PDB file of C-alpha atoms in Angstrom:
ATOM      1  CA  UNK A  15      90.256 -48.507-118.389  1.00  0.00           C
ATOM      2  CA  UNK A  16      90.969 -49.786-121.822  1.00  0.00           C
ATOM      3  CA  UNK A  17      89.516 -46.523-123.184  1.00  0.00           C
ATOM      4  CA  UNK A  18      91.622 -44.135-121.048  1.00  0.00           C
ATOM      5  CA  UNK A  19      94.994 -46.103-121.755  1.00  0.00           C
ATOM      6  CA  UNK A  20      94.365 -46.302-125.498  1.00  0.00           C
ATOM      7  CA  UNK A  21      93.478 -42.241-125.596  1.00  0.00           C
ATOM      8  CA  UNK A  22      96.731 -42.032-123.784  1.00  0.00           C
ATOM      9  CA  UNK A  23     100.133 -41.770-125.865  1.00  0.00           C
ATOM     10  CA  UNK A  24     102.175 -42.104-122.586  1.00  0.00           C
ATOM     11  CA  UNK A  25     101.187 -45.183-120.777  1.00  0.00           C
ATOM     12  CA  UNK A  26     102.685 -47.862-122.461  1.00  0.00           C
ATOM     13  CA  UNK A  27     106.204 -45.726-122.594  1.00  0.00           C
ATOM     14  CA  UNK A  28     105.530 -44.729-118.942  1.00  0.00           C
ATOM     15  CA  UNK A  29     105.171 -48.357-117.731  1.00  0.00           C
ATOM     16  CA  UNK A  30     107.920 -50.042-119.463  1.00  0.00           C
ATOM     17  CA  UNK A  31     110.312 -47.180-118.896  1.00  0.00           C
ATOM     18  CA  UNK A  32     109.313 -47.357-115.114  1.00  0.00           C
ATOM     19  CA  UNK A  33     109.493 -51.200-114.978  1.00  0.00           C
ATOM     20  CA  UNK A  34     113.036 -51.310-116.504  1.00  0.00           C
ATOM     21  CA  UNK A  35     114.513 -48.480-113.841  1.00  0.00           C
ATOM     22  CA  UNK A  36     112.928 -50.998-111.377  1.00  0.00           C
ATOM     23  CA  UNK A  37     114.763 -53.865-112.855  1.00  0.00           C
ATOM     24  CA  UNK A  38     118.301 -51.813-113.173  1.00  0.00           C
ATOM     25  CA  UNK A  39     117.773 -50.966-109.444  1.00  0.00           C
ATOM     26  CA  UNK A  40     116.979 -54.560-108.397  1.00  0.00           C
ATOM     27  CA  UNK A  41     119.857 -55.697-110.802  1.00  0.00           C
ATOM     28  CA  UNK A  42     122.268 -53.235-109.109  1.00  0.00           C
ATOM     29  CA  UNK A  43     121.114 -54.515-105.484  1.00  0.00           C
ATOM     30  CA  UNK A  44     121.613 -58.165-106.112  1.00  0.00           C
ATOM     31  CA  UNK A  45     124.169 -57.942-108.537  1.00  0.00           C
ATOM     32  CA  UNK A  46     123.361 -61.290-110.074  1.00  0.00           C
ATOM     33  CA  UNK A  47     123.281 -62.086-113.746  1.00  0.00           C
ATOM     34  CA  UNK A  48     119.638 -63.968-113.110  1.00  0.00           C
ATOM     35  CA  UNK A  49     118.264 -60.295-112.008  1.00  0.00           C
ATOM     36  CA  UNK A  50     118.676 -59.295-115.683  1.00  0.00           C
ATOM     37  CA  UNK A  51     116.360 -55.935-116.176  1.00  0.00           C
ATOM     38  CA  UNK A  52     114.973 -56.587-119.019  1.00  0.00           C
ATOM     39  CA  UNK A  53     113.582 -60.099-117.777  1.00  0.00           C
ATOM     40  CA  UNK A  54     112.264 -57.966-114.680  1.00  0.00           C
ATOM     41  CA  UNK A  55     110.462 -55.253-117.138  1.00  0.00           C
ATOM     42  CA  UNK A  56     108.579 -57.875-119.026  1.00  0.00           C
ATOM     43  CA  UNK A  57     107.375 -59.792-116.051  1.00  0.00           C
ATOM     44  CA  UNK A  58     106.549 -56.324-114.465  1.00  0.00           C
ATOM     45  CA  UNK A  59     104.693 -55.296-117.668  1.00  0.00           C
ATOM     46  CA  UNK A  60     102.796 -58.268-117.898  1.00  0.00           C
ATOM     47  CA  UNK A  61     101.823 -58.181-114.317  1.00  0.00           C
ATOM     48  CA  UNK A  62     100.786 -55.058-114.878  1.00  0.00           C
ATOM     49  CA  UNK A  63      98.513 -55.574-117.676  1.00  0.00           C
ATOM     50  CA  UNK A  64      96.806 -58.475-116.225  1.00  0.00           C
ATOM     51  CA  UNK A  65      96.004 -56.180-112.768  1.00  0.00           C
ATOM     52  CA  UNK A  66      94.706 -53.830-114.740  1.00  0.00           C
ATOM     53  CA  UNK A  67      93.314 -55.738-117.546  1.00  0.00           C
ATOM     54  CA  UNK A  68      94.673 -53.751-120.152  1.00  0.00           C
ATOM     55  CA  UNK A  69      94.984 -55.460-123.807  1.00  0.00           C
ATOM     56  CA  UNK A  70      98.231 -55.427-125.735  1.00  0.00           C
ATOM     57  CA  UNK A  71      96.828 -53.530-127.960  1.00  0.00           C
ATOM     58  CA  UNK A  72      96.214 -50.617-125.985  1.00  0.00           C
ATOM     59  CA  UNK A  73      99.310 -50.934-124.172  1.00  0.00           C
ATOM     60  CA  UNK A  74     101.521 -50.827-127.466  1.00  0.00           C
ATOM     61  CA  UNK A  75      99.574 -47.850-128.651  1.00  0.00           C
ATOM     62  CA  UNK A  76     101.948 -45.759-126.385  1.00  0.00           C
ATOM     63  CA  UNK A  77     104.849 -48.383-126.188  1.00  0.00           C
ATOM     64  CA  UNK A  78     105.203 -48.504-129.805  1.00  0.00           C
ATOM     65  CA  UNK A  79     107.420 -45.005-129.871  1.00  0.00           C
ATOM     66  CA  UNK A  80     110.204 -46.840-128.333  1.00  0.00           C
ATOM     67  CA  UNK A  81     110.225 -49.570-130.761  1.00  0.00           C
ATOM     68  CA  UNK A  82     111.255 -46.856-133.281  1.00  0.00           C
ATOM     69  CA  UNK A  83     114.422 -46.754-131.343  1.00  0.00           C
ATOM     70  CA  UNK A  84     115.340 -50.243-132.102  1.00  0.00           C
ATOM     71  CA  UNK A  85     117.045 -49.452-135.281  1.00  0.00           C
ATOM     72  CA  UNK A  86     119.520 -46.438-134.242  1.00  0.00           C
ATOM     73  CA  UNK A  87     120.248 -48.191-131.267  1.00  0.00           C
ATOM     74  CA  UNK A  88     121.568 -51.109-133.245  1.00  0.00           C
ATOM     75  CA  UNK A  89     123.388 -48.977-135.355  1.00  0.00           C
ATOM     76  CA  UNK A  90     124.975 -47.042-132.728  1.00  0.00           C
ATOM     77  CA  UNK A  91     126.982 -50.394-132.005  1.00  0.00           C
ATOM     78  CA  UNK A  92     129.074 -49.022-134.922  1.00  0.00           C
ATOM     79  CA  UNK A  93     130.629 -47.038-132.549  1.00  0.00           C
ATOM     80  CA  UNK A  94     132.748 -49.224-130.415  1.00  0.00           C
ATOM     81  CA  UNK A  95     133.780 -51.493-133.592  1.00  0.00           C
ATOM     82  CA  UNK A  96     135.415 -48.191-134.801  1.00  0.00           C
ATOM     83  CA  UNK A  97     137.500 -47.603-131.729  1.00  0.00           C
ATOM     84  CA  UNK A  98     138.686 -51.120-132.466  1.00  0.00           C
ATOM     85  CA  UNK A  99     139.152 -51.019-136.045  1.00  0.00           C
ATOM     86  CA  UNK A 100     142.929 -51.764-136.317  1.00  0.00           C
ATOM     87  CA  UNK A 101     142.093 -55.275-134.197  1.00  0.00           C
ATOM     88  CA  UNK A 102     139.310 -55.948-136.841  1.00  0.00           C
ATOM     89  CA  UNK A 103     141.762 -55.696-139.522  1.00  0.00           C
ATOM     90  CA  UNK A 104     144.404 -57.808-137.952  1.00  0.00           C
ATOM     91  CA  UNK A 105     141.900 -60.579-137.270  1.00  0.00           C
ATOM     92  CA  UNK A 106     139.746 -60.413-140.204  1.00  0.00           C
ATOM     93  CA  UNK A 107     140.039 -64.342-141.342  1.00  0.00           C
ATOM     94  CA  UNK A 108     139.535 -65.336-137.773  1.00  0.00           C
ATOM     95  CA  UNK A 109     136.496 -63.113-137.044  1.00  0.00           C
ATOM     96  CA  UNK A 110     134.804 -64.008-140.389  1.00  0.00           C
ATOM     97  CA  UNK A 111     135.108 -67.805-139.648  1.00  0.00           C
ATOM     98  CA  UNK A 112     133.935 -67.394-136.068  1.00  0.00           C
ATOM     99  CA  UNK A 113     130.884 -65.342-137.130  1.00  0.00           C
ATOM    100  CA  UNK A 114     130.100 -67.941-140.011  1.00  0.00           C
ATOM    101  CA  UNK A 115     130.490 -70.722-137.283  1.00  0.00           C
ATOM    102  CA  UNK A 116     128.261 -69.198-134.864  1.00  0.00           C
ATOM    103  CA  UNK A 117     125.673 -67.953-137.522  1.00  0.00           C
ATOM    104  CA  UNK A 118     125.725 -72.089-138.848  1.00  0.00           C
ATOM    105  CA  UNK A 119     125.260 -73.456-135.302  1.00  0.00           C
ATOM    106  CA  UNK A 120     122.163 -71.638-134.926  1.00  0.00           C
ATOM    107  CA  UNK A 121     120.719 -72.510-138.264  1.00  0.00           C
ATOM    108  CA  UNK A 122     121.673 -76.110-137.755  1.00  0.00           C
ATOM    109  CA  UNK A 123     120.536 -76.334-133.823  1.00  0.00           C
ATOM    110  CA  UNK A 124     116.796 -75.343-135.175  1.00  0.00           C
ATOM    111  CA  UNK A 125     116.546 -77.750-137.951  1.00  0.00           C
ATOM    112  CA  UNK A 126     118.000 -80.260-135.584  1.00  0.00           C
ATOM    113  CA  UNK A 127     115.090 -79.624-132.942  1.00  0.00           C
ATOM    114  CA  UNK A 128     112.362 -79.293-135.919  1.00  0.00           C
ATOM    115  CA  UNK A 129     112.759 -82.755-136.872  1.00  0.00           C
ATOM    116  CA  UNK A 130     113.487 -84.000-133.264  1.00  0.00           C
ATOM    117  CA  UNK A 131     110.091 -82.384-132.098  1.00  0.00           C
ATOM    118  CA  UNK A 132     107.967 -82.749-135.461  1.00  0.00           C
ATOM    119  CA  UNK A 133     107.508 -79.010-136.063  1.00  0.00           C
ATOM    120  CA  UNK A 134     105.896 -78.143-139.426  1.00  0.00           C
ATOM    121  CA  UNK A 135     107.294 -75.738-141.817  1.00  0.00           C
ATOM    122  CA  UNK A 136     105.662 -72.831-140.578  1.00  0.00           C
ATOM    123  CA  UNK A 137     107.104 -73.514-136.904  1.00  0.00           C
ATOM    124  CA  UNK A 138     110.518 -74.292-138.304  1.00  0.00           C
ATOM    125  CA  UNK A 139     110.727 -70.826-140.286  1.00  0.00           C
ATOM    126  CA  UNK A 140     109.645 -69.098-137.166  1.00  0.00           C
ATOM    127  CA  UNK A 141     112.593 -70.018-135.072  1.00  0.00           C
ATOM    128  CA  UNK A 142     115.404 -69.691-137.746  1.00  0.00           C
ATOM    129  CA  UNK A 143     116.050 -66.182-136.886  1.00  0.00           C
ATOM    130  CA  UNK A 144     116.116 -66.700-133.499  1.00  0.00           C
ATOM    131  CA  UNK A 145     119.616 -65.456-132.870  1.00  0.00           C
ATOM    132  CA  UNK A 146     119.580 -62.144-134.517  1.00  0.00           C
ATOM    133  CA  UNK A 147     118.671 -58.834-133.817  1.00  0.00           C
ATOM    134  CA  UNK A 148     114.605 -58.037-133.545  1.00  0.00           C
ATOM    135  CA  UNK A 149     114.903 -55.602-136.367  1.00  0.00           C
ATOM    136  CA  UNK A 150     116.335 -58.034-139.179  1.00  0.00           C
ATOM    137  CA  UNK A 151     114.582 -61.181-137.317  1.00  0.00           C
ATOM    138  CA  UNK A 152     111.073 -59.682-138.033  1.00  0.00           C
ATOM    139  CA  UNK A 153     111.758 -59.152-141.516  1.00  0.00           C
ATOM    140  CA  UNK A 154     113.253 -62.508-142.342  1.00  0.00           C
ATOM    141  CA  UNK A 155     110.228 -64.567-140.306  1.00  0.00           C
ATOM    142  CA  UNK A 156     107.756 -62.395-142.200  1.00  0.00           C
ATOM    143  CA  UNK A 157     109.316 -63.216-145.623  1.00  0.00           C
ATOM    144  CA  UNK A 158     109.850 -67.093-145.006  1.00  0.00           C
ATOM    145  CA  UNK A 159     105.889 -67.228-144.001  1.00  0.00           C
ATOM    146  CA  UNK A 160     106.640 -67.670-139.968  1.00  0.00           C
ATOM    147  CA  UNK A 161     104.951 -66.227-136.690  1.00  0.00           C
ATOM    148  CA  UNK A 162     106.530 -62.839-136.371  1.00  0.00           C
ATOM    149  CA  UNK A 163     105.187 -62.634-132.759  1.00  0.00           C
ATOM    150  CA  UNK A 164     106.621 -65.712-131.906  1.00  0.00           C
ATOM    151  CA  UNK A 165     109.658 -65.029-134.232  1.00  0.00           C
ATOM    152  CA  UNK A 166     110.385 -61.540-131.505  1.00  0.00           C
ATOM    153  CA  UNK A 167     109.600 -63.802-128.298  1.00  0.00           C
ATOM    154  CA  UNK A 168     112.235 -66.417-129.922  1.00  0.00           C
ATOM    155  CA  UNK A 169     114.668 -63.689-130.291  1.00  0.00           C
ATOM    156  CA  UNK A 170     114.122 -61.861-126.969  1.00  0.00           C
ATOM    157  CA  UNK A 171     114.656 -65.063-124.795  1.00  0.00           C
ATOM    158  CA  UNK A 172     117.673 -65.833-126.891  1.00  0.00           C
ATOM    159  CA  UNK A 173     118.984 -62.515-125.895  1.00  0.00           C
ATOM    160  CA  UNK A 174     117.855 -62.604-122.471  1.00  0.00           C
ATOM    161  CA  UNK A 175     119.551 -66.408-121.862  1.00  0.00           C
ATOM    162  CA  UNK A 176     122.573 -64.948-123.735  1.00  0.00           C
ATOM    163  CA  UNK A 177     123.313 -62.097-121.274  1.00  0.00           C
ATOM    164  CA  UNK A 178     122.331 -63.984-118.439  1.00  0.00           C
ATOM    165  CA  UNK A 179     124.710 -67.176-118.770  1.00  0.00           C
ATOM    166  CA  UNK A 180     127.373 -65.888-121.437  1.00  0.00           C
ATOM    167  CA  UNK A 181     129.813 -65.577-118.756  1.00  0.00           C
ATOM    168  CA  UNK A 182     129.664 -68.392-116.815  1.00  0.00           C
ATOM    169  CA  UNK A 183     129.800 -70.356-120.494  1.00  0.00           C
ATOM    170  CA  UNK A 184     132.770 -68.656-121.068  1.00  0.00           C
ATOM    171  CA  UNK A 185     134.311 -69.518-117.770  1.00  0.00           C
ATOM    172  CA  UNK A 186     133.105 -73.503-118.004  1.00  0.00           C
ATOM    173  CA  UNK A 187     134.612 -73.649-121.322  1.00  0.00           C
ATOM    174  CA  UNK A 188     137.893 -71.855-120.371  1.00  0.00           C
ATOM    175  CA  UNK A 189     137.186 -69.335-123.173  1.00  0.00           C
ATOM    176  CA  UNK A 190     139.888 -66.058-122.428  1.00  0.00           C
ATOM    177  CA  UNK A 191     140.493 -64.355-125.573  1.00  0.00           C
ATOM    178  CA  UNK A 192     138.322 -61.551-125.453  1.00  0.00           C
ATOM    179  CA  UNK A 193     137.793 -61.703-129.445  1.00  0.00           C
ATOM    180  CA  UNK A 194     136.560 -65.011-129.121  1.00  0.00           C
ATOM    181  CA  UNK A 195     134.144 -64.033-126.316  1.00  0.00           C
ATOM    182  CA  UNK A 196     132.833 -61.155-128.370  1.00  0.00           C
ATOM    183  CA  UNK A 197     132.599 -63.550-131.499  1.00  0.00           C
ATOM    184  CA  UNK A 198     130.637 -66.431-129.478  1.00  0.00           C
ATOM    185  CA  UNK A 199     128.060 -63.756-127.384  1.00  0.00           C
ATOM    186  CA  UNK A 200     127.134 -61.500-130.431  1.00  0.00           C
ATOM    187  CA  UNK A 201     126.746 -64.200-132.650  1.00  0.00           C
ATOM    188  CA  UNK A 202     124.314 -66.583-130.312  1.00  0.00           C
ATOM    189  CA  UNK A 203     122.545 -63.603-128.480  1.00  0.00           C
ATOM    190  CA  UNK A 204     122.512 -60.128-130.393  1.00  0.00           C
ATOM    191  CA  UNK A 205     122.038 -57.140-129.005  1.00  0.00           C
ATOM    192  CA  UNK A 206     121.151 -58.332-125.535  1.00  0.00           C
ATOM    193  CA  UNK A 207     123.999 -60.315-125.138  1.00  0.00           C
ATOM    194  CA  UNK A 208     126.151 -57.742-126.634  1.00  0.00           C
ATOM    195  CA  UNK A 209     125.134 -55.842-123.337  1.00  0.00           C
ATOM    196  CA  UNK A 210     126.871 -58.298-121.506  1.00  0.00           C
ATOM    197  CA  UNK A 211     130.085 -58.232-123.834  1.00  0.00           C
ATOM    198  CA  UNK A 212     130.209 -54.661-123.299  1.00  0.00           C
ATOM    199  CA  UNK A 213     130.588 -55.146-119.623  1.00  0.00           C
ATOM    200  CA  UNK A 214     133.122 -57.576-120.132  1.00  0.00           C
ATOM    201  CA  UNK A 215     135.516 -54.978-121.867  1.00  0.00           C
ATOM    202  CA  UNK A 216     135.770 -52.708-124.711  1.00  0.00           C
ATOM    203  CA  UNK A 217     137.273 -55.704-127.076  1.00  0.00           C
ATOM    204  CA  UNK A 218     134.098 -57.974-126.451  1.00  0.00           C
ATOM    205  CA  UNK A 219     131.987 -55.409-126.873  1.00  0.00           C
ATOM    206  CA  UNK A 220     133.406 -54.220-130.128  1.00  0.00           C
ATOM    207  CA  UNK A 221     133.720 -57.877-131.719  1.00  0.00           C
ATOM    208  CA  UNK A 222     130.184 -58.627-130.513  1.00  0.00           C
ATOM    209  CA  UNK A 223     129.099 -55.541-131.974  1.00  0.00           C
ATOM    210  CA  UNK A 224     130.806 -56.494-135.274  1.00  0.00           C
ATOM    211  CA  UNK A 225     128.886 -59.940-135.091  1.00  0.00           C
ATOM    212  CA  UNK A 226     125.439 -58.641-134.831  1.00  0.00           C
ATOM    213  CA  UNK A 227     125.828 -57.122-138.375  1.00  0.00           C
ATOM    214  CA  UNK A 228     127.609 -59.626-139.984  1.00  0.00           C
ATOM    215  CA  UNK A 229     125.730 -62.602-138.737  1.00  0.00           C
ATOM    216  CA  UNK A 230     122.341 -60.829-139.166  1.00  0.00           C
ATOM    217  CA  UNK A 231     123.401 -60.227-143.185  1.00  0.00           C
ATOM    218  CA  UNK A 232     124.324 -64.005-143.175  1.00  0.00           C
ATOM    219  CA  UNK A 233     121.503 -65.072-141.446  1.00  0.00           C
ATOM    220  CA  UNK A 234     119.331 -63.419-144.579  1.00  0.00           C
ATOM    221  CA  UNK A 235     120.819 -65.772-146.764  1.00  0.00           C
ATOM    222  CA  UNK A 236     121.266 -68.705-144.510  1.00  0.00           C
ATOM    223  CA  UNK A 237     117.635 -68.852-143.294  1.00  0.00           C
ATOM    224  CA  UNK A 238     116.376 -68.917-146.519  1.00  0.00           C
ATOM    225  CA  UNK A 239     118.918 -71.390-147.943  1.00  0.00           C
ATOM    226  CA  UNK A 240     117.668 -73.586-144.555  1.00  0.00           C
ATOM    227  CA  UNK A 241     113.662 -73.009-144.817  1.00  0.00           C
ATOM    228  CA  UNK A 242     114.112 -75.280-147.953  1.00  0.00           C
ATOM    229  CA  UNK A 243     115.910 -78.068-146.281  1.00  0.00           C
ATOM    230  CA  UNK A 244     112.761 -79.236-143.881  1.00  0.00           C
TER     231      UNK A 244
END
């Protein structure tokens, strides 16, 4: 089976797209944030690989073509940002302070967990980029000497959690300002969270898109500085 799949350039892509399609249908049917399409996709793909006894390398030989779309998909988030350009200029200072606060909160949280749980340095730097987009986070993790595969897993889990619980947390803390919502979601849970922000509104989506870019750039510097602390 592995040999057949390894020779197929479309198995990985096909199973990934089919799993995501099923995920969107389930989400539409039950209308609950718990049934996140990406989370369902991950579960279905893992179950399929285990059932067919297909190793990850064989699967990824085809699925890698989807990953090539990651960077242009991230860049395309600039469109809603451009549409809210006037709002961005009006609130520039508040936006920057909010994004910086979100970035520092993420790094300090990782540092705190590393100290409490007794992580070694490599484990610690692996988790520092957990709240930024995968395209940037992988590079940071590799540069700092972390486990890149675990970094990717941490980024995905962070994004899914943000997508699932963001709206509930915003209601719990009574955060109603659309700009604050977007900044909070984007700086905490990157592109996956931004998908939820866009569901909440155009302003939320635009501000979340901005947060992805700025927090990603700031985290390159911030993670490097924090890597020397522990």
